[in-house]
GROMACS .gro file of C-alpha atoms in nm:
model
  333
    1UNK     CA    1   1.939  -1.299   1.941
    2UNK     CA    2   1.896  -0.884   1.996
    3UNK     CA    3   1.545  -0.789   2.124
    4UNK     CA    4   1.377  -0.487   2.182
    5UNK     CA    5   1.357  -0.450   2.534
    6UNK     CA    6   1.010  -0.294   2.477
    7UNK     CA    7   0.850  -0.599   2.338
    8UNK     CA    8   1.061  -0.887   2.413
    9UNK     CA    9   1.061  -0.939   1.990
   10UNK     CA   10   1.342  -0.966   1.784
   11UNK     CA   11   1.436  -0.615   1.645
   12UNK     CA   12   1.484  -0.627   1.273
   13UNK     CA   13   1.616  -0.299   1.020
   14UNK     CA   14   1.451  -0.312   0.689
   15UNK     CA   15   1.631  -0.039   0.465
   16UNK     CA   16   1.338   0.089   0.190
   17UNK     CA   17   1.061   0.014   0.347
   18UNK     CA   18   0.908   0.265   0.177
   19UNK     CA   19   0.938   0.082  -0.101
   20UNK     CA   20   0.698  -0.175  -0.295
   21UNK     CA   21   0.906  -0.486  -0.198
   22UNK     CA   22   1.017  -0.353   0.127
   23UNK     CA   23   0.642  -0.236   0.261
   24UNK     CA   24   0.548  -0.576   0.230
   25UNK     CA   25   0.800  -0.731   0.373
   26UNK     CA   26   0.769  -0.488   0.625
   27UNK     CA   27   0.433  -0.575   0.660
   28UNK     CA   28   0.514  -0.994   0.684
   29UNK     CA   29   0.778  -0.930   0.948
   30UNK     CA   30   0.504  -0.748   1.176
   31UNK     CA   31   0.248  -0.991   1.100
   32UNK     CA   32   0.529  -1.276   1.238
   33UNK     CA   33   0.563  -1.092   1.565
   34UNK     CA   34   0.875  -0.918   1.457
   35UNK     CA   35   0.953  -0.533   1.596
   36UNK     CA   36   1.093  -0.380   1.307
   37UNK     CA   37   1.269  -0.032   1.253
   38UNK     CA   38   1.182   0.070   0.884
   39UNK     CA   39   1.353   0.318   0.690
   40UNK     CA   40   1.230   0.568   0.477
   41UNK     CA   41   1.410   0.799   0.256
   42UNK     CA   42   1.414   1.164   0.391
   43UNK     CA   43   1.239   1.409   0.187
   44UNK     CA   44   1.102   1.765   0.301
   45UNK     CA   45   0.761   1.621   0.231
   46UNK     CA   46   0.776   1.383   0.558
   47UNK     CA   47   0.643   1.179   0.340
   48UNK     CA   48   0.690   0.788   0.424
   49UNK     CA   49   0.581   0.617   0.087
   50UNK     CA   50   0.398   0.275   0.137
   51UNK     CA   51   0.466   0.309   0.543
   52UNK     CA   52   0.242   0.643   0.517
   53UNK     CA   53  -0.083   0.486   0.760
   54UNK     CA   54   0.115   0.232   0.903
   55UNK     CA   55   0.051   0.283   1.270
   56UNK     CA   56   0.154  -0.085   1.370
   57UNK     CA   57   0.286  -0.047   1.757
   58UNK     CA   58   0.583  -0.234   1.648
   59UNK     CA   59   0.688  -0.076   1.352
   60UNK     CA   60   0.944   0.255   1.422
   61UNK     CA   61   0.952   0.491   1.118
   62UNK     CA   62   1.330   0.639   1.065
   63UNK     CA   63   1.365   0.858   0.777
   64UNK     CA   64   1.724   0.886   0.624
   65UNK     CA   65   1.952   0.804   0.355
   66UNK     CA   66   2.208   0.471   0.323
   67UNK     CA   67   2.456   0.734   0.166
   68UNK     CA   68   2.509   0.865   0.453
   69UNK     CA   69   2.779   0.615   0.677
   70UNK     CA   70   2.715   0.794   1.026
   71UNK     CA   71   2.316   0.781   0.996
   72UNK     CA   72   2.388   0.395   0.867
   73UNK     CA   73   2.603   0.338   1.206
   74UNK     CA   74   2.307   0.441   1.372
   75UNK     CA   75   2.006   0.318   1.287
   76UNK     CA   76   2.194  -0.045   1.306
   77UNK     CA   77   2.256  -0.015   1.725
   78UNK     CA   78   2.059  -0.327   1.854
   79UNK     CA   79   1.915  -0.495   1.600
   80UNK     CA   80   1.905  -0.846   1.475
   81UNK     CA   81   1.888  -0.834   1.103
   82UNK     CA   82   1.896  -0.590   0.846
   83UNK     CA   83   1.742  -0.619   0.552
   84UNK     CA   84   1.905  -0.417   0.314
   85UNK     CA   85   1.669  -0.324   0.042
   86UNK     CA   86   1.695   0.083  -0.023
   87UNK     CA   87   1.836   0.108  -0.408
   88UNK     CA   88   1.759   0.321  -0.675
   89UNK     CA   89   1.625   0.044  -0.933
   90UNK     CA   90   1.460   0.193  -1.206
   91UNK     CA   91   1.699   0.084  -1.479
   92UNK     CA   92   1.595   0.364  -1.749
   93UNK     CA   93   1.657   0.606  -1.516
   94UNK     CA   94   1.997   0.440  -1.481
   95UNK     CA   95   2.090   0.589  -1.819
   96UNK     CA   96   2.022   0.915  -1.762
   97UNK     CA   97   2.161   0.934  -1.383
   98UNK     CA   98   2.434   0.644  -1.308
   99UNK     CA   99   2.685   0.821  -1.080
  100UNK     CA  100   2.316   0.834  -0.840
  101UNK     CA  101   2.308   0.459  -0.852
  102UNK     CA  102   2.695   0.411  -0.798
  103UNK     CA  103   2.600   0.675  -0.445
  104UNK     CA  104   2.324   0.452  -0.308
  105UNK     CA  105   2.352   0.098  -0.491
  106UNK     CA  106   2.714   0.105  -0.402
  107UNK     CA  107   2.837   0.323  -0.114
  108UNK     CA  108   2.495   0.262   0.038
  109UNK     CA  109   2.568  -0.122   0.081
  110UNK     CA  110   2.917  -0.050   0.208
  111UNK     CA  111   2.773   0.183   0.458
  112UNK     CA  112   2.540  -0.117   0.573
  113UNK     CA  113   2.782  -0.341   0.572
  114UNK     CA  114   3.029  -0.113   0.795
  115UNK     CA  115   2.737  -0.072   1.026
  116UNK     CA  116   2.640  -0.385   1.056
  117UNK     CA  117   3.021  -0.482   1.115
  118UNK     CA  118   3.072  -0.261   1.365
  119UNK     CA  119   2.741  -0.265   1.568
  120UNK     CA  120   2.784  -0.699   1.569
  121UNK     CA  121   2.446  -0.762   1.372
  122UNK     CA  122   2.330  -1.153   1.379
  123UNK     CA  123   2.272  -1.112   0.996
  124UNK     CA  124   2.231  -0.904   0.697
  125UNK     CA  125   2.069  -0.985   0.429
  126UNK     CA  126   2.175  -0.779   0.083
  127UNK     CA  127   1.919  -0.724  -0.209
  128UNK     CA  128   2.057  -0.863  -0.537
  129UNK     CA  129   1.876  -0.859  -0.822
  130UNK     CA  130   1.813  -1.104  -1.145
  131UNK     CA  131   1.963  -0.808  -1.391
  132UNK     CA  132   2.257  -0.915  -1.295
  133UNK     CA  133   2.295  -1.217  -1.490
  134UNK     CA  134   2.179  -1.019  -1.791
  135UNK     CA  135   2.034  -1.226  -2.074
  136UNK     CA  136   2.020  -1.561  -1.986
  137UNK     CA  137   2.343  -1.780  -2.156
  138UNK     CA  138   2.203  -2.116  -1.987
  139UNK     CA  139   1.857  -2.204  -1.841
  140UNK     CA  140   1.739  -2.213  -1.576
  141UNK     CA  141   1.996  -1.898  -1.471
  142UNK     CA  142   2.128  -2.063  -1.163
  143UNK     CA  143   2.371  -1.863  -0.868
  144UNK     CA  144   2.683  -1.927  -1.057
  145UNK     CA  145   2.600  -1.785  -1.371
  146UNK     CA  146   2.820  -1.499  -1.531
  147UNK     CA  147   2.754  -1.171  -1.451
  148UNK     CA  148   2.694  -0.978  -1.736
  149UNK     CA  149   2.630  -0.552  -1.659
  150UNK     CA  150   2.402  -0.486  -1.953
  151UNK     CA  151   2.267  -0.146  -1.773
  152UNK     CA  152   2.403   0.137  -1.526
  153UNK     CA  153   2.183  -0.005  -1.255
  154UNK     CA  154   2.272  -0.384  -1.321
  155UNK     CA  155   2.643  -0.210  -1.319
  156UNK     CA  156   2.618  -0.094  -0.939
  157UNK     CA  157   2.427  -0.403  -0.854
  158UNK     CA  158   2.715  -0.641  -0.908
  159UNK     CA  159   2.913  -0.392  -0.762
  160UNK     CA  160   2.681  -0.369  -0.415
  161UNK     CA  161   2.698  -0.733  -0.414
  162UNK     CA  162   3.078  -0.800  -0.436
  163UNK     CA  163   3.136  -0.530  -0.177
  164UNK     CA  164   2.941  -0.731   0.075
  165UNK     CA  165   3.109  -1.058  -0.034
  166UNK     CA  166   3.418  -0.918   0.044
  167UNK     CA  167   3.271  -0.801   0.379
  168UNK     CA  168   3.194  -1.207   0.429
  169UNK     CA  169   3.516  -1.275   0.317
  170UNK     CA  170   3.750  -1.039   0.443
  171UNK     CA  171   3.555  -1.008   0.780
  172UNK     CA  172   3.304  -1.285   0.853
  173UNK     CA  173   3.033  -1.055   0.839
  174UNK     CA  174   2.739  -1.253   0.830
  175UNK     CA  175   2.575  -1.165   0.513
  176UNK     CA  176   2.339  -1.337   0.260
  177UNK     CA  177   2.260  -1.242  -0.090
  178UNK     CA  178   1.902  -1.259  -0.156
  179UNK     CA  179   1.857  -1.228  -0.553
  180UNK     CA  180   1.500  -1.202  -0.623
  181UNK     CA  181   1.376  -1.253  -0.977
  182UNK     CA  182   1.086  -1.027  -1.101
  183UNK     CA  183   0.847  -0.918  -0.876
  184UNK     CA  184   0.537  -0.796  -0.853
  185UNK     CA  185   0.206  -0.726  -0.671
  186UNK     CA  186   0.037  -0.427  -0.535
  187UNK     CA  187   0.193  -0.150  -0.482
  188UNK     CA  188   0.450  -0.160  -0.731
  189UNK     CA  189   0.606   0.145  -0.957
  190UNK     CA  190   0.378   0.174  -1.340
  191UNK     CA  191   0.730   0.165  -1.454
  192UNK     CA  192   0.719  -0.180  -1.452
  193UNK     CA  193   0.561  -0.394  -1.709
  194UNK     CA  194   0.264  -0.567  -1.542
  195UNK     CA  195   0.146  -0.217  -1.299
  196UNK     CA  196   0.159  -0.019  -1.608
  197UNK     CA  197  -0.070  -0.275  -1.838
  198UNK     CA  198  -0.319  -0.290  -1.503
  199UNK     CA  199  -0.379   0.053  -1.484
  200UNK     CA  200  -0.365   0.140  -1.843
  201UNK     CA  201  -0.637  -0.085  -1.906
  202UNK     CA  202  -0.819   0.051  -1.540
  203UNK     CA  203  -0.814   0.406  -1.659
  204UNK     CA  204  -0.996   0.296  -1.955
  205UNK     CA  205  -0.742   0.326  -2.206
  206UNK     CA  206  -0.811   0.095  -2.480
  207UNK     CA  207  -0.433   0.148  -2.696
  208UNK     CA  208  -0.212   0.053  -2.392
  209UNK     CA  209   0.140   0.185  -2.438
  210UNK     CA  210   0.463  -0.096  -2.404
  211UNK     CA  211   0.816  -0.141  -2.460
  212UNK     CA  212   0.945  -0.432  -2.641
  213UNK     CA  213   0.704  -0.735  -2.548
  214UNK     CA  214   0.960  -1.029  -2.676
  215UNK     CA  215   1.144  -1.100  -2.316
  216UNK     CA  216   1.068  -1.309  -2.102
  217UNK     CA  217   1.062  -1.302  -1.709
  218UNK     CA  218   1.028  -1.533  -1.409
  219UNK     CA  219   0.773  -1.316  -1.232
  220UNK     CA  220   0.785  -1.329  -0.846
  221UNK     CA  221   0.442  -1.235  -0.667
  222UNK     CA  222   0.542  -0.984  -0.354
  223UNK     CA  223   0.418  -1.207  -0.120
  224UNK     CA  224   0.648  -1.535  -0.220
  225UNK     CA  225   0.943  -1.220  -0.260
  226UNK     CA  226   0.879  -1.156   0.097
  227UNK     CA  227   0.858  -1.498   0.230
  228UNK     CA  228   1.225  -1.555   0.047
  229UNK     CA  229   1.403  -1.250   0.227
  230UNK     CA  230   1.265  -1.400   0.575
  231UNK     CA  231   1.366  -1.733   0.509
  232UNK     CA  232   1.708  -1.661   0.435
  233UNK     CA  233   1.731  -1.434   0.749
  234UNK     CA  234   1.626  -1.712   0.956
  235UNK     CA  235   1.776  -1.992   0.795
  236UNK     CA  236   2.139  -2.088   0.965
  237UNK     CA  237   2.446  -2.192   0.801
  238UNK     CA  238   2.395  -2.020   0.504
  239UNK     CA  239   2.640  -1.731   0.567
  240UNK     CA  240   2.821  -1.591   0.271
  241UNK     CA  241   2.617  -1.765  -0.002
  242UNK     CA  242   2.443  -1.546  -0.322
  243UNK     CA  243   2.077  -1.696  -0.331
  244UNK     CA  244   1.770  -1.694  -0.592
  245UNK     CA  245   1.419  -1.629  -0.504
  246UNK     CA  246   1.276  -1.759  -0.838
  247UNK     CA  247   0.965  -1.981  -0.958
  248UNK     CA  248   1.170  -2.153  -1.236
  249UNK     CA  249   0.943  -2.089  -1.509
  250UNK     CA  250   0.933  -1.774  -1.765
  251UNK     CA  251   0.674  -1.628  -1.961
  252UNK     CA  252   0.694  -1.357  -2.256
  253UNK     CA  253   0.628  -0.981  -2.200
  254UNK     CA  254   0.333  -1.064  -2.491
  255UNK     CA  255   0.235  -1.314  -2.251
  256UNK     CA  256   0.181  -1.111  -1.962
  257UNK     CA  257  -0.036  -0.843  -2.166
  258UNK     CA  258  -0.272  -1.099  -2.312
  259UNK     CA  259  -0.347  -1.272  -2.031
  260UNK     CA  260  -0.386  -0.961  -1.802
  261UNK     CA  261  -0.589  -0.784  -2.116
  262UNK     CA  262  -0.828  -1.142  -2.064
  263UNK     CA  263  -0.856  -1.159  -1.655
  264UNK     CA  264  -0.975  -0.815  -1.729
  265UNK     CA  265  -1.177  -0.877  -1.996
  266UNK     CA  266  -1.045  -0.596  -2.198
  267UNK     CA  267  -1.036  -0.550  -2.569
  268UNK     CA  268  -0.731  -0.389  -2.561
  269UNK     CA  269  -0.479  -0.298  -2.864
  270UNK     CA  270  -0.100  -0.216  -2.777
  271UNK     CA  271   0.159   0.017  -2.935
  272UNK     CA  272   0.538   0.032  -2.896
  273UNK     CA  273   0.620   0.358  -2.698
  274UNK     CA  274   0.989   0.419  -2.795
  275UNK     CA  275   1.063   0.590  -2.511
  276UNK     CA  276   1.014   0.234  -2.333
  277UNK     CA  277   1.226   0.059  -2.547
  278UNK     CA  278   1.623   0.012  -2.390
  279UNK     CA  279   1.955   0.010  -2.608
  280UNK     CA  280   1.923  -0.323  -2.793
  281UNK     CA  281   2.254  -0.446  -2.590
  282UNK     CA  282   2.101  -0.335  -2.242
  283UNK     CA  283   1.764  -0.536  -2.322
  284UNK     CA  284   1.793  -0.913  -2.133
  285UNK     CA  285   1.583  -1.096  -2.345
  286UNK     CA  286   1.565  -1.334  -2.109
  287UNK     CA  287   1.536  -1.434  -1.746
  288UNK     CA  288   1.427  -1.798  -1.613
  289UNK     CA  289   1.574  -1.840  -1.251
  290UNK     CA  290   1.672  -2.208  -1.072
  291UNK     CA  291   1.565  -2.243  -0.752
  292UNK     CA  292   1.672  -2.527  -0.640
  293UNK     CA  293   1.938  -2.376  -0.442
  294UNK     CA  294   1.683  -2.180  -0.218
  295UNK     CA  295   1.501  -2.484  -0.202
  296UNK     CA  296   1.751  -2.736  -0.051
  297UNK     CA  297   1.853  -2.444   0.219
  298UNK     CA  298   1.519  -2.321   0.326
  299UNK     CA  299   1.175  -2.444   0.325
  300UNK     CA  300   1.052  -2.129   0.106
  301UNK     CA  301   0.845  -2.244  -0.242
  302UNK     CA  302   0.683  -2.071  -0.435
  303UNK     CA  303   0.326  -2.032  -0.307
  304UNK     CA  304   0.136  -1.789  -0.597
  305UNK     CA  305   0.109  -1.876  -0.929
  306UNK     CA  306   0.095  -1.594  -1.204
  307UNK     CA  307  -0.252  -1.609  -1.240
  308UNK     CA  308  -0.365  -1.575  -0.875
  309UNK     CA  309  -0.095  -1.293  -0.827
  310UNK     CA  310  -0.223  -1.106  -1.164
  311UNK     CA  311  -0.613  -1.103  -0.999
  312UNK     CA  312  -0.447  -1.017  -0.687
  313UNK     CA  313  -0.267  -0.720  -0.795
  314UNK     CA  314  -0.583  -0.621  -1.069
  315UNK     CA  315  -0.831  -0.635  -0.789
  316UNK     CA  316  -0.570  -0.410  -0.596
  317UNK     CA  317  -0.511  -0.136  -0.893
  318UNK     CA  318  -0.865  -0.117  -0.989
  319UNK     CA  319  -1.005   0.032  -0.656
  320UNK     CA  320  -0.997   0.342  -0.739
  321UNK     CA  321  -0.805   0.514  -0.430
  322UNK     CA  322  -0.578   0.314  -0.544
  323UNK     CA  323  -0.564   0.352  -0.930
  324UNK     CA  324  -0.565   0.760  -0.850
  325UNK     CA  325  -0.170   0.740  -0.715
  326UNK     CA  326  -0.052   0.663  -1.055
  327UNK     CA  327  -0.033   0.888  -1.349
  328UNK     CA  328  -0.103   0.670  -1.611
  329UNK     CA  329  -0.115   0.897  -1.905
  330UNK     CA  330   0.252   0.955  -1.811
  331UNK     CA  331   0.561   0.732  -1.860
  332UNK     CA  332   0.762   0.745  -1.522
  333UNK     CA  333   1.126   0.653  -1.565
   0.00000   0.00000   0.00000
């Protein structure tokens, strides 16, 4: 195993760490002992996203972009793992702006997996995501279910993740396909469903704005997310394989609001914002993952049910210097 010759700790890359899933797991991997190189995308700004603060002595701060394959190269000298999480994921942004998710979904995991090729990384772990089954045909949705490319973004994900199958396959690169179902927690974009009901309601708005609340999800608290992506790091023998991180149980989007609305004992009404609403054949209707894959390799379970992770993330978005980073009068894509 690679170490950091500064620390004697297993160096690990962790590609968006700026981001809401990969500051966390960013966060996990430091509080394990790990040393961990994060990357954040470059912007004029200097600014680092969720890593803006984060003066762990462990943690290095890169800032760059997986488009480009000599930057990739580098950043991937002498470490252990990657975990490959920088994507554009916003899928109604997808619609307006695909050839930018075929550049970084795409070309961004072939430029990991050519670095991580060529620089002899122990493993790399590649960020899959549950829109890539689409709307579920059986249930639970388990790894071999079809793929089904109901959006731009779910397009480029099944493209990422067949270009780094072929990298196991046509070069033993060890890789792993961690496929995590819906998460959420702190932290997370007001795109999503459950940040953008939380702060609705914590900005005081009483008519809280929604897309279509008839899907269903298996939500994923951050935390459990996290605990996934390091177990399947870690976990040997398991090279090559696509993998869930899933509870196994769904609940509807109406769900969700009623039972955030009552932990925050809000009298709240909702309206359909068309705006939030996708194509009717790019909606998935519905998403219930199997686990029990995950759960014969690794020791992971789920640890956080919905209800502790919805007070969790509502105690989080209703301090206030939190709740001021998000516009919530304002629909982000």
């Amino acid at each position: 195993m690679k170490t950091d010759n500064a620390s004697n700790k297993p160096l690990v890359l962790v590609t968006g760490a700026d981001g809401f899933i990969g500051s966390h797991l960013t966060d996990l991997l430091l509080e394990r002992g790990y040393s961990v190189r994060a990357l954040a995308q470059y912007n004029s700004f200097g600014f680092l996203g969720w890593l803006e603060g984060n003066r762990h002595p462990n943690l290095e701060v890169v800032s760059g972009d997986v488009r480009d394959a000599a930057f990739c190269r580098e950043i991937s000298r002498g470490v252990d793992t990657i975990y490959h999480l920088a994507a554009l994921i916003a899928i109604p942004y997808s619609y307006v702006a695909p050839e930018s998710y075929v550049d970084t979904n795409i070309t961004g995991t072939l430029n990991m997996c050519q670095a991580a090729r060529d620089n002899g990384v122990r493993r790399l772990i590649v960020t899959s995501t549950s829109e890539v089954y689409g709307t579920a045909i059986t249930v639970p949705i388990s790894e071999s279910h079809p793929r089904q490319p109901q959006s731009p973004y779910s397009a480029t994900k099944i493209g990422a993740d067949a270009i780094a199958k072929s990298f196991y396959n046509a070069f033993d690169l060890p890789v792993v396909i961690a496929r995590p179902f819906n998460t959420y927690g702190p932290r997370q974009s007001a795109r999503a469903i459950i940040p953008t009901i939380i702060s609705q309601i914590a900005a005081g708005q009483h008519v809280i704005k929604v897309g279509d609340l008839s899907p269903t999800r298996d939500f994923n608290f951050v935390s459990d997310t996290a605990r996934g992506f390091i177990a399947l790091a870690e976990t040997p023998g398991i090279e090559g394989r696509e993998i869930n991180i899933a509870t196994g149980t769904e609940v509807s989007m109406k769900e969700t609001l009623e039972t955030i609305a009552r932990l925050m004992n809000a009298p709240v009404e909702y309206v359909v914002d068309p705006q939030r609403l996708r194509p009717s054949k790019s909606e998935v209707f519905r998403l219930c993952g199997d686990n029990s894959l995950i759960t014969s390799l690794t020791s992971w379970r789920p640890e956080v049910t919905l209800e502790e992770g919805l007070k969790k993330t509502i105690d989080w978005f209703t301090k206030p210097e939190n709740l001021t980073k998000y516009k919530t009068d304002i629909y982000n894509r």
